[in-house]
Amino acid sequence: MDAVYTAPGYLFRRMQQIAVAIFVEECKAYDLTPVQYASLVSIRAHPGIDATRLSAVIAFDRSTLGSVIERLEAKAYIERKPSPGDKRTKLLYLTKSGAALLRDIIPSVERAQARMLQPLKPADRKTLLALLTQLVDLNNEASRVPLRAEDALEHLGKTG
Amino acid sequence: MDAVYTAPGYLFRRMQQIAVAIFVEECKAYDLTPVQYASLVSIRAHPGIDATRLSAVIAFDRSTLGSVIERLEAKAYIERKPSPGDKRTKLLYLTKSGAALLRDIIPSVERAQARMLQPLKPADRKTLLALLTQLVDLNNEASRVPLRAEDALEHLGKTG
DNA sequence: TCTCGATTGACAGCATACTTACTATACGGA
DNA sequence: TCCGTATAGTAAGTATGCTGTCAATCGAGA
């Protein structure tokens, strides 16, 4: 019976499920999902980034990100502007309303992040985060969408 | 920048993403998803369980589970039989083909589970699993679909 | 300069996940 | 027995997350 409950895959799925539930609960006043939040934060950090590079920066599937961007644009939190140099790409920018939302939501997000680890003793929280960070990093290539944080810098080399 | 990458929520999402990718890769010969695998295992452990109880046993959303069961039935890995005592419920059983698949796929699943933790030192693997088990358990009520392992036993009390 | 391979964003399709709502059924108490 | 409440399964709607494919565009090399 506990062959299932102690399997790493089961624990990761369950923990992700719990983490999303906590995030949504803490942030329900803002109608923003974890994925949408991560996108906004990254666009703020890299104004003028394009969708493909954004997907690498937050380790998202490119196809999925398309609809996420659509929803953020529909809510007027971001804008898409055509790139002057490349007719294929559309550059992403926060709107004022998006920037304001981000400022407002941050306390709720931090409360959510804290709640996820709350049940553990402080020392155990640190240990868990350290091990997870290490594991995610070492397993980066195993995922279908490896994280490429450095990709975000490329467009800066070209445009600024 | 690393405010995002070290956030627990981000790490949990990323780790789940990696875990699923590894599972799918190891098991691609069997055309079975992690969720479908967990369902089959639990149906084998509790033959004649109904869908609602199954959802509690594997901490799945009941609505989602409906379509999962449909697909498993379409692939002829499980059967649904009407309950003699309750016209509302349909009881779930593995078919021979489902039982055979489960036997065959187990080595691949175990390889996948091992690969997820491979990059860590053996002692760290134990630590991580112990902390995660603890955290998932203590956060059980925070998720929208709390795990109710004991629910699986109820129908045994009535039928066997 | 022209063409070929790579890249970008869009789309279709499948599979999780969750919400709400609806129907059929079951069951306990008046 | 009848009624209110609870439960099982289903469906519709939204949002990830992945696989493909496609057309438009870009860029590099012949």
mmCIF file with all atom_site columns, C-alpha atoms (C1' of nucleotides) in Angstrom, chain C residues 1-28:
data_model
loop_
_atom_site.group_PDB
_atom_site.id
_atom_site.type_symbol
_atom_site.label_atom_id
_atom_site.label_alt_id
_atom_site.label_comp_id
_atom_site.label_asym_id
_atom_site.label_entity_id
_atom_site.label_seq_id
_atom_site.pdbx_PDB_ins_code
_atom_site.Cartn_x
_atom_site.Cartn_y
_atom_site.Cartn_z
_atom_site.occupancy
_atom_site.B_iso_or_equiv
_atom_site.pdbx_formal_charge
_atom_site.auth_seq_id
_atom_site.auth_comp_id
_atom_site.auth_asym_id
_atom_site.auth_atom_id
_atom_site.pdbx_PDB_model_num
ATOM 1  C "C1'" . DT C 1 1  ? 21.254  36.697 -54.475 1.00 0.00 ? 1  DT C "C1'" 1
ATOM 2  C "C1'" . DC C 1 2  ? 18.941  32.539 -53.755 1.00 0.00 ? 2  DC C "C1'" 1
ATOM 3  C "C1'" . DT C 1 3  ? 17.907  28.761 -51.238 1.00 0.00 ? 3  DT C "C1'" 1
ATOM 4  C "C1'" . DC C 1 4  ? 17.863  25.759 -47.285 1.00 0.00 ? 4  DC C "C1'" 1
ATOM 5  C "C1'" . DG C 1 5  ? 17.582  25.007 -42.505 1.00 0.00 ? 5  DG C "C1'" 1
ATOM 6  C "C1'" . DA C 1 6  ? 16.251  27.070 -38.204 1.00 0.00 ? 6  DA C "C1'" 1
ATOM 7  C "C1'" . DT C 1 7  ? 13.158  29.925 -35.503 1.00 0.00 ? 7  DT C "C1'" 1
ATOM 8  C "C1'" . DT C 1 8  ? 8.670   32.089 -34.061 1.00 0.00 ? 8  DT C "C1'" 1
ATOM 9  C "C1'" . DG C 1 9  ? 4.094   32.124 -33.045 1.00 0.00 ? 9  DG C "C1'" 1
ATOM 10 C "C1'" . DA C 1 10 ? -0.323  29.946 -33.946 1.00 0.00 ? 10 DA C "C1'" 1
ATOM 11 C "C1'" . DC C 1 11 ? -3.206  26.067 -33.885 1.00 0.00 ? 11 DC C "C1'" 1
ATOM 12 C "C1'" . DA C 1 12 ? -5.152  21.309 -33.095 1.00 0.00 ? 12 DA C "C1'" 1
ATOM 13 C "C1'" . DG C 1 13 ? -5.364  17.525 -30.099 1.00 0.00 ? 13 DG C "C1'" 1
ATOM 14 C "C1'" . DC C 1 14 ? -4.808  14.858 -25.765 1.00 0.00 ? 14 DC C "C1'" 1
ATOM 15 C "C1'" . DA C 1 15 ? -4.456  14.554 -20.653 1.00 0.00 ? 15 DA C "C1'" 1
ATOM 16 C "C1'" . DT C 1 16 ? -4.526  16.426 -16.140 1.00 0.00 ? 16 DT C "C1'" 1
ATOM 17 C "C1'" . DA C 1 17 ? -6.726  19.491 -12.489 1.00 0.00 ? 17 DA C "C1'" 1
ATOM 18 C "C1'" . DC C 1 18 ? -10.169 22.239 -10.549 1.00 0.00 ? 18 DC C "C1'" 1
ATOM 19 C "C1'" . DT C 1 19 ? -15.107 24.663 -10.202 1.00 0.00 ? 19 DT C "C1'" 1
ATOM 20 C "C1'" . DT C 1 20 ? -19.906 24.636 -10.407 1.00 0.00 ? 20 DT C "C1'" 1
ATOM 21 C "C1'" . DA C 1 21 ? -24.150 22.620 -11.546 1.00 0.00 ? 21 DA C "C1'" 1
ATOM 22 C "C1'" . DC C 1 22 ? -27.272 18.902 -12.620 1.00 0.00 ? 22 DC C "C1'" 1
ATOM 23 C "C1'" . DT C 1 23 ? -29.646 14.270 -12.348 1.00 0.00 ? 23 DT C "C1'" 1
ATOM 24 C "C1'" . DA C 1 24 ? -30.444 10.001 -10.263 1.00 0.00 ? 24 DA C "C1'" 1
ATOM 25 C "C1'" . DT C 1 25 ? -30.385 7.597  -6.312  1.00 0.00 ? 25 DT C "C1'" 1
ATOM 26 C "C1'" . DA C 1 26 ? -30.050 6.514  -1.306  1.00 0.00 ? 26 DA C "C1'" 1
ATOM 27 C "C1'" . DC C 1 27 ? -31.184 7.108  3.382   1.00 0.00 ? 27 DC C "C1'" 1
ATOM 28 C "C1'" . DG C 1 28 ? -32.704 8.911  7.852   1.00 0.00 ? 28 DG C "C1'" 1
#
